[in-house]
Amino acid sequence: MTLRQPTTPDPQPLSSNARSILSLALIAYLFGLWVLLSCPLGNEYMSGLHKRLGGLYQAVMGESLAISVTGSPYYIHSGEPFSDDHLLMIELTEGEGAGETVTINDQFADGSQAQQRLRLLAIYIALQVRIGEDAPPAQFAKSLAAHTFQETGATRGVFRLRRHMFQPMELAAGAAEDPDAASYFETVYEADVWLDRDGQVQVLKRSSLEHVAPAVESQS
């Protein structure tokens, strides 16, 4: 006589209420994921909603999978000049540290609020230069030079606002492969800055070549 093997009972199908709840949860999850991915992650373009969703998904998915849900090296670039990075730099020419160049953007941690505010400040200065306003760039050059002189002990330098243009995906013939090559940089604003006898910072904008009158030879 053969013994009958016990059979495993077939799983019971989910009730209609359970299926509805799971469907709604899946729709909400996918919708939240779509909203999160609709904006470049981890940069200043994220709204408050994106940041809150990013924190939620980081807690739910990121911690368990050991990944950064909100971290991304990609940024929006519209192709306009003000979408490029702008660097605030001071070349020290006299006093302590002469010969060195201080890049003010590098004084803050990558992605920090301070660095993002400085980036927006650099773009604002570039915009003022673009529309022909000299007073705001000179005032910011004076303030940044005063801070740099106090920190380094220098007494004279050259303030520069430089635009770092993005490297195109398809390089033209002869284009530099290094994205940090000199050909990808453009000086937007340049001014001499120095401490006067009273310890006050003075600023003198350097004229670009297109604003300098050509030399006229004297006729004898």
PDB file of C-alpha atoms in Angstrom:
ATOM      1  CA  MET A   1       0.000   0.000   0.000  1.00  0.00           C
ATOM      2  CA  THR A   2       1.481   3.313  -1.064  1.00  0.00           C
ATOM      3  CA  LEU A   3       1.269   6.325   1.154  1.00  0.00           C
ATOM      4  CA  ARG A   4      -0.283   9.415  -0.375  1.00  0.00           C
ATOM      5  CA  GLN A   5       2.093  12.386  -0.446  1.00  0.00           C
ATOM      6  CA  PRO A   6       0.728  15.473   1.291  1.00  0.00           C
ATOM      7  CA  THR A   7      -0.068  18.207  -1.178  1.00  0.00           C
ATOM      8  CA  THR A   8       0.624  21.878  -0.689  1.00  0.00           C
ATOM      9  CA  PRO A   9      -2.544  23.866  -0.811  1.00  0.00           C
ATOM     10  CA  ASP A  10      -2.816  26.326  -3.645  1.00  0.00           C
ATOM     11  CA  PRO A  11      -2.219  29.953  -2.528  1.00  0.00           C
ATOM     12  CA  GLN A  12      -5.374  31.886  -2.089  1.00  0.00           C
ATOM     13  CA  PRO A  13      -5.822  34.753  -4.540  1.00  0.00           C
ATOM     14  CA  LEU A  14      -5.702  38.241  -3.148  1.00  0.00           C
ATOM     15  CA  SER A  15      -8.949  39.875  -2.425  1.00  0.00           C
ATOM     16  CA  SER A  16     -10.099  42.753  -4.578  1.00  0.00           C
ATOM     17  CA  ASN A  17      -9.468  45.189  -1.719  1.00  0.00           C
ATOM     18  CA  ALA A  18      -5.870  44.010  -1.306  1.00  0.00           C
ATOM     19  CA  ARG A  19      -5.233  44.283  -5.056  1.00  0.00           C
ATOM     20  CA  SER A  20      -6.646  47.813  -5.072  1.00  0.00           C
ATOM     21  CA  ILE A  21      -4.417  48.864  -2.174  1.00  0.00           C
ATOM     22  CA  LEU A  22      -1.300  47.387  -3.804  1.00  0.00           C
ATOM     23  CA  SER A  23      -2.151  49.045  -7.125  1.00  0.00           C
ATOM     24  CA  LEU A  24      -2.592  52.448  -5.480  1.00  0.00           C
ATOM     25  CA  ALA A  25       0.682  52.023  -3.568  1.00  0.00           C
ATOM     26  CA  LEU A  26       2.520  51.086  -6.764  1.00  0.00           C
ATOM     27  CA  ILE A  27       1.037  54.052  -8.643  1.00  0.00           C
ATOM     28  CA  ALA A  28       2.037  56.446  -5.833  1.00  0.00           C
ATOM     29  CA  TYR A  29       5.544  54.966  -5.727  1.00  0.00           C
ATOM     30  CA  LEU A  30       6.063  55.250  -9.492  1.00  0.00           C
ATOM     31  CA  PHE A  31       4.612  58.775  -9.560  1.00  0.00           C
ATOM     32  CA  GLY A  32       6.953  59.912  -6.796  1.00  0.00           C
ATOM     33  CA  LEU A  33       9.893  58.328  -8.614  1.00  0.00           C
ATOM     34  CA  TRP A  34       8.904  60.148 -11.825  1.00  0.00           C
ATOM     35  CA  VAL A  35       8.703  63.487  -9.995  1.00  0.00           C
ATOM     36  CA  LEU A  36      12.104  62.875  -8.417  1.00  0.00           C
ATOM     37  CA  LEU A  37      13.733  62.018 -11.756  1.00  0.00           C
ATOM     38  CA  SER A  38      12.099  64.933 -13.565  1.00  0.00           C
ATOM     39  CA  CYS A  39      14.816  67.261 -12.242  1.00  0.00           C
ATOM     40  CA  PRO A  40      18.623  66.893 -12.191  1.00  0.00           C
ATOM     41  CA  LEU A  41      19.505  65.453  -8.827  1.00  0.00           C
ATOM     42  CA  GLY A  42      21.680  67.017  -6.211  1.00  0.00           C
ATOM     43  CA  ASN A  43      21.960  70.566  -7.558  1.00  0.00           C
ATOM     44  CA  GLU A  44      20.463  74.011  -7.052  1.00  0.00           C
ATOM     45  CA  TYR A  45      17.632  73.397  -9.515  1.00  0.00           C
ATOM     46  CA  MET A  46      15.882  70.983  -7.128  1.00  0.00           C
ATOM     47  CA  SER A  47      12.697  72.396  -5.648  1.00  0.00           C
ATOM     48  CA  GLY A  48      11.520  71.798  -2.097  1.00  0.00           C
ATOM     49  CA  LEU A  49       9.307  68.934  -3.313  1.00  0.00           C
ATOM     50  CA  HIS A  50      12.224  67.279  -5.095  1.00  0.00           C
ATOM     51  CA  LYS A  51      14.400  67.554  -1.987  1.00  0.00           C
ATOM     52  CA  ARG A  52      11.717  66.064   0.294  1.00  0.00           C
ATOM     53  CA  LEU A  53      11.062  63.201  -2.115  1.00  0.00           C
ATOM     54  CA  GLY A  54      14.788  62.664  -2.477  1.00  0.00           C
ATOM     55  CA  GLY A  55      15.171  62.345   1.290  1.00  0.00           C
ATOM     56  CA  LEU A  56      12.260  59.885   1.454  1.00  0.00           C
ATOM     57  CA  TYR A  57      13.580  57.689  -1.340  1.00  0.00           C
ATOM     58  CA  GLN A  58      17.093  57.877   0.071  1.00  0.00           C
ATOM     59  CA  ALA A  59      15.793  56.564   3.412  1.00  0.00           C
ATOM     60  CA  VAL A  60      13.688  53.816   1.787  1.00  0.00           C
ATOM     61  CA  MET A  61      15.939  52.735  -1.094  1.00  0.00           C
ATOM     62  CA  GLY A  62      19.320  54.331  -0.712  1.00  0.00           C
ATOM     63  CA  GLU A  63      20.138  53.009   2.734  1.00  0.00           C
ATOM     64  CA  SER A  64      19.100  49.426   1.921  1.00  0.00           C
ATOM     65  CA  LEU A  65      20.850  49.348  -1.466  1.00  0.00           C
ATOM     66  CA  ALA A  66      23.883  51.402  -0.349  1.00  0.00           C
ATOM     67  CA  ILE A  67      23.434  53.918  -3.170  1.00  0.00           C
ATOM     68  CA  SER A  68      22.951  57.660  -3.319  1.00  0.00           C
ATOM     69  CA  VAL A  69      19.499  58.333  -4.718  1.00  0.00           C
ATOM     70  CA  THR A  70      19.903  62.112  -4.791  1.00  0.00           C
ATOM     71  CA  GLY A  71      23.532  62.301  -5.913  1.00  0.00           C
ATOM     72  CA  SER A  72      24.173  62.988  -9.576  1.00  0.00           C
ATOM     73  CA  PRO A  73      26.984  64.699 -11.522  1.00  0.00           C
ATOM     74  CA  TYR A  74      24.571  65.987 -14.173  1.00  0.00           C
ATOM     75  CA  TYR A  75      23.296  69.553 -14.383  1.00  0.00           C
ATOM     76  CA  ILE A  76      20.949  71.473 -16.616  1.00  0.00           C
ATOM     77  CA  HIS A  77      22.721  73.309 -19.411  1.00  0.00           C
ATOM     78  CA  SER A  78      20.663  75.445 -21.747  1.00  0.00           C
ATOM     79  CA  GLY A  79      23.524  76.382 -24.044  1.00  0.00           C
ATOM     80  CA  GLU A  80      23.509  79.988 -22.830  1.00  0.00           C
ATOM     81  CA  PRO A  81      26.747  81.633 -21.598  1.00  0.00           C
ATOM     82  CA  PHE A  82      25.344  81.990 -18.073  1.00  0.00           C
ATOM     83  CA  SER A  83      24.803  78.228 -17.795  1.00  0.00           C
ATOM     84  CA  ASP A  84      28.569  77.755 -17.795  1.00  0.00           C
ATOM     85  CA  ASP A  85      30.628  77.767 -14.621  1.00  0.00           C
ATOM     86  CA  HIS A  86      32.061  81.154 -13.642  1.00  0.00           C
ATOM     87  CA  LEU A  87      35.152  81.315 -11.452  1.00  0.00           C
ATOM     88  CA  LEU A  88      36.085  84.198  -9.165  1.00  0.00           C
ATOM     89  CA  MET A  89      39.876  84.433  -8.985  1.00  0.00           C
ATOM     90  CA  ILE A  90      42.474  86.801  -7.551  1.00  0.00           C
ATOM     91  CA  GLU A  91      46.093  86.649  -8.719  1.00  0.00           C
ATOM     92  CA  LEU A  92      48.331  87.967  -5.928  1.00  0.00           C
ATOM     93  CA  THR A  93      51.101  90.178  -7.284  1.00  0.00           C
ATOM     94  CA  GLU A  94      52.541  91.950  -4.209  1.00  0.00           C
ATOM     95  CA  GLY A  95      52.932  91.096  -0.541  1.00  0.00           C
ATOM     96  CA  GLU A  96      52.665  87.640   1.001  1.00  0.00           C
ATOM     97  CA  GLY A  97      51.759  84.905  -1.442  1.00  0.00           C
ATOM     98  CA  ALA A  98      52.821  86.926  -4.494  1.00  0.00           C
ATOM     99  CA  GLY A  99      52.643  84.774  -7.605  1.00  0.00           C
ATOM    100  CA  GLU A 100      49.785  82.626  -6.306  1.00  0.00           C
ATOM    101  CA  THR A 101      46.237  82.622  -7.634  1.00  0.00           C
ATOM    102  CA  VAL A 102      43.347  82.241  -5.206  1.00  0.00           C
ATOM    103  CA  THR A 103      40.208  80.648  -6.666  1.00  0.00           C
ATOM    104  CA  ILE A 104      37.453  81.769  -4.324  1.00  0.00           C
ATOM    105  CA  ASN A 105      35.038  79.094  -5.552  1.00  0.00           C
ATOM    106  CA  ASP A 106      37.373  76.386  -4.219  1.00  0.00           C
ATOM    107  CA  GLN A 107      37.207  77.710  -0.652  1.00  0.00           C
ATOM    108  CA  PHE A 108      33.876  75.959  -0.062  1.00  0.00           C
ATOM    109  CA  ALA A 109      32.893  72.295  -0.206  1.00  0.00           C
ATOM    110  CA  ASP A 110      31.457  71.001  -3.467  1.00  0.00           C
ATOM    111  CA  GLY A 111      27.666  71.123  -3.445  1.00  0.00           C
ATOM    112  CA  SER A 112      27.453  73.190  -0.267  1.00  0.00           C
ATOM    113  CA  GLN A 113      25.009  76.083  -0.010  1.00  0.00           C
ATOM    114  CA  ALA A 114      27.920  78.511   0.293  1.00  0.00           C
ATOM    115  CA  GLN A 115      29.408  77.283  -2.991  1.00  0.00           C
ATOM    116  CA  GLN A 116      26.023  77.455  -4.733  1.00  0.00           C
ATOM    117  CA  ARG A 117      25.493  81.036  -3.532  1.00  0.00           C
ATOM    118  CA  LEU A 118      28.968  81.963  -4.748  1.00  0.00           C
ATOM    119  CA  ARG A 119      28.223  80.416  -8.126  1.00  0.00           C
ATOM    120  CA  LEU A 120      25.051  82.493  -8.425  1.00  0.00           C
ATOM    121  CA  LEU A 121      27.034  85.577  -7.374  1.00  0.00           C
ATOM    122  CA  ALA A 122      29.575  84.938 -10.134  1.00  0.00           C
ATOM    123  CA  ILE A 123      26.775  84.588 -12.693  1.00  0.00           C
ATOM    124  CA  TYR A 124      25.205  87.824 -11.437  1.00  0.00           C
ATOM    125  CA  ILE A 125      28.516  89.667 -11.861  1.00  0.00           C
ATOM    126  CA  ALA A 126      28.881  88.244 -15.369  1.00  0.00           C
ATOM    127  CA  LEU A 127      25.373  89.435 -16.194  1.00  0.00           C
ATOM    128  CA  GLN A 128      26.190  92.957 -14.995  1.00  0.00           C
ATOM    129  CA  VAL A 129      29.308  92.971 -17.161  1.00  0.00           C
ATOM    130  CA  ARG A 130      27.266  91.743 -20.122  1.00  0.00           C
ATOM    131  CA  ILE A 131      24.803  94.654 -19.884  1.00  0.00           C
ATOM    132  CA  GLY A 132      27.598  97.205 -19.432  1.00  0.00           C
ATOM    133  CA  GLU A 133      27.270  97.930 -15.702  1.00  0.00           C
ATOM    134  CA  ASP A 134      30.673  98.583 -14.082  1.00  0.00           C
ATOM    135  CA  ALA A 135      29.672  99.553 -10.546  1.00  0.00           C
ATOM    136  CA  PRO A 136      28.384  96.158  -9.231  1.00  0.00           C
ATOM    137  CA  PRO A 137      31.389  94.136 -10.520  1.00  0.00           C
ATOM    138  CA  ALA A 138      33.792  96.708  -9.056  1.00  0.00           C
ATOM    139  CA  GLN A 139      32.037  96.610  -5.674  1.00  0.00           C
ATOM    140  CA  PHE A 140      32.144  92.825  -5.499  1.00  0.00           C
ATOM    141  CA  ALA A 141      35.782  92.839  -6.648  1.00  0.00           C
ATOM    142  CA  LYS A 142      36.582  95.260  -3.820  1.00  0.00           C
ATOM    143  CA  SER A 143      34.824  93.122  -1.196  1.00  0.00           C
ATOM    144  CA  LEU A 144      36.344  89.839  -2.328  1.00  0.00           C
ATOM    145  CA  ALA A 145      39.813  91.391  -2.619  1.00  0.00           C
ATOM    146  CA  ALA A 146      39.556  92.866   0.885  1.00  0.00           C
ATOM    147  CA  HIS A 147      38.753  89.419   2.296  1.00  0.00           C
ATOM    148  CA  THR A 148      41.540  87.760   0.306  1.00  0.00           C
ATOM    149  CA  PHE A 149      44.119  90.376   1.296  1.00  0.00           C
ATOM    150  CA  GLN A 150      43.172  89.972   4.946  1.00  0.00           C
ATOM    151  CA  GLU A 151      43.470  86.180   4.740  1.00  0.00           C
ATOM    152  CA  THR A 152      46.741  86.059   2.774  1.00  0.00           C
ATOM    153  CA  GLY A 153      48.581  89.238   3.712  1.00  0.00           C
ATOM    154  CA  ALA A 154      48.872  90.338   0.067  1.00  0.00           C
ATOM    155  CA  THR A 155      48.625  94.011  -0.855  1.00  0.00           C
ATOM    156  CA  ARG A 156      47.995  93.961  -4.603  1.00  0.00           C
ATOM    157  CA  GLY A 157      46.507  91.623  -7.160  1.00  0.00           C
ATOM    158  CA  VAL A 158      44.391  91.130 -10.251  1.00  0.00           C
ATOM    159  CA  PHE A 159      40.755  90.195  -9.843  1.00  0.00           C
ATOM    160  CA  ARG A 160      39.322  88.056 -12.642  1.00  0.00           C
ATOM    161  CA  LEU A 161      35.948  86.576 -13.414  1.00  0.00           C
ATOM    162  CA  ARG A 162      36.515  83.675 -15.784  1.00  0.00           C
ATOM    163  CA  ARG A 163      33.929  81.672 -17.647  1.00  0.00           C
ATOM    164  CA  HIS A 164      34.637  77.950 -17.874  1.00  0.00           C
ATOM    165  CA  MET A 165      32.895  76.774 -21.020  1.00  0.00           C
ATOM    166  CA  PHE A 166      31.626  73.207 -21.262  1.00  0.00           C
ATOM    167  CA  GLN A 167      33.466  70.864 -23.577  1.00  0.00           C
ATOM    168  CA  PRO A 168      31.246  69.754 -26.495  1.00  0.00           C
ATOM    169  CA  MET A 169      30.415  66.066 -26.800  1.00  0.00           C
ATOM    170  CA  GLU A 170      31.830  65.983 -30.330  1.00  0.00           C
ATOM    171  CA  LEU A 171      35.196  67.718 -30.501  1.00  0.00           C
ATOM    172  CA  ALA A 172      36.067  69.740 -33.556  1.00  0.00           C
ATOM    173  CA  ALA A 173      39.350  69.211 -35.350  1.00  0.00           C
ATOM    174  CA  GLY A 174      42.199  70.475 -33.198  1.00  0.00           C
ATOM    175  CA  ALA A 175      40.018  70.976 -30.093  1.00  0.00           C
ATOM    176  CA  ALA A 176      41.634  70.191 -26.753  1.00  0.00           C
ATOM    177  CA  GLU A 177      40.635  66.893 -25.159  1.00  0.00           C
ATOM    178  CA  ASP A 178      41.298  68.199 -21.652  1.00  0.00           C
ATOM    179  CA  PRO A 179      38.089  69.920 -20.418  1.00  0.00           C
ATOM    180  CA  ASP A 180      40.256  72.191 -18.242  1.00  0.00           C
ATOM    181  CA  ALA A 181      42.458  73.355 -21.111  1.00  0.00           C
ATOM    182  CA  ALA A 182      43.038  77.088 -21.468  1.00  0.00           C
ATOM    183  CA  SER A 183      40.965  77.200 -24.671  1.00  0.00           C
ATOM    184  CA  TYR A 184      37.818  76.478 -22.637  1.00  0.00           C
ATOM    185  CA  PHE A 185      38.290  79.529 -20.413  1.00  0.00           C
ATOM    186  CA  GLU A 186      37.264  83.104 -21.170  1.00  0.00           C
ATOM    187  CA  THR A 187      37.999  86.190 -19.057  1.00  0.00           C
ATOM    188  CA  VAL A 188      34.727  88.042 -18.536  1.00  0.00           C
ATOM    189  CA  TYR A 189      35.971  90.776 -16.188  1.00  0.00           C
ATOM    190  CA  GLU A 190      39.446  91.840 -15.085  1.00  0.00           C
ATOM    191  CA  ALA A 191      40.538  94.586 -12.693  1.00  0.00           C
ATOM    192  CA  ASP A 192      43.576  95.607 -10.676  1.00  0.00           C
ATOM    193  CA  VAL A 193      42.960  95.639  -6.917  1.00  0.00           C
ATOM    194  CA  TRP A 194      45.312  97.006  -4.269  1.00  0.00           C
ATOM    195  CA  LEU A 195      45.507  98.454  -0.772  1.00  0.00           C
ATOM    196  CA  ASP A 196      46.076 102.208  -0.606  1.00  0.00           C
ATOM    197  CA  ARG A 197      47.938 104.084   2.139  1.00  0.00           C
ATOM    198  CA  ASP A 198      44.803 104.119   4.299  1.00  0.00           C
ATOM    199  CA  GLY A 199      44.363 100.360   4.027  1.00  0.00           C
ATOM    200  CA  GLN A 200      41.345 100.661   1.724  1.00  0.00           C
ATOM    201  CA  VAL A 201      40.955  98.473  -1.339  1.00  0.00           C
ATOM    202  CA  GLN A 202      40.970 100.310  -4.659  1.00  0.00           C
ATOM    203  CA  VAL A 203      39.731  98.863  -7.947  1.00  0.00           C
ATOM    204  CA  LEU A 204      40.670  99.811 -11.508  1.00  0.00           C
ATOM    205  CA  LYS A 205      39.032  97.894 -14.334  1.00  0.00           C
ATOM    206  CA  ARG A 206      41.314  96.730 -17.113  1.00  0.00           C
ATOM    207  CA  SER A 207      40.000  97.763 -20.529  1.00  0.00           C
ATOM    208  CA  SER A 208      39.554  95.026 -23.077  1.00  0.00           C
ATOM    209  CA  LEU A 209      41.198  95.356 -26.458  1.00  0.00           C
ATOM    210  CA  GLU A 210      37.947  96.248 -28.219  1.00  0.00           C
ATOM    211  CA  HIS A 211      37.516  99.214 -25.870  1.00  0.00           C
ATOM    212  CA  VAL A 212      41.010 100.629 -26.353  1.00  0.00           C
ATOM    213  CA  ALA A 213      41.503 103.226 -29.059  1.00  0.00           C
ATOM    214  CA  PRO A 214      44.117 102.212 -31.624  1.00  0.00           C
ATOM    215  CA  ALA A 215      47.448 103.983 -31.497  1.00  0.00           C
ATOM    216  CA  VAL A 216      47.858 106.826 -33.991  1.00  0.00           C
ATOM    217  CA  GLU A 217      51.294 107.444 -35.422  1.00  0.00           C
ATOM    218  CA  SER A 218      52.425 111.052 -35.329  1.00  0.00           C
ATOM    219  CA  GLN A 219      53.176 112.584 -38.670  1.00  0.00           C
ATOM    220  CA  SER A 220      56.296 114.696 -38.930  1.00  0.00           C
TER     221      SER A 220
END
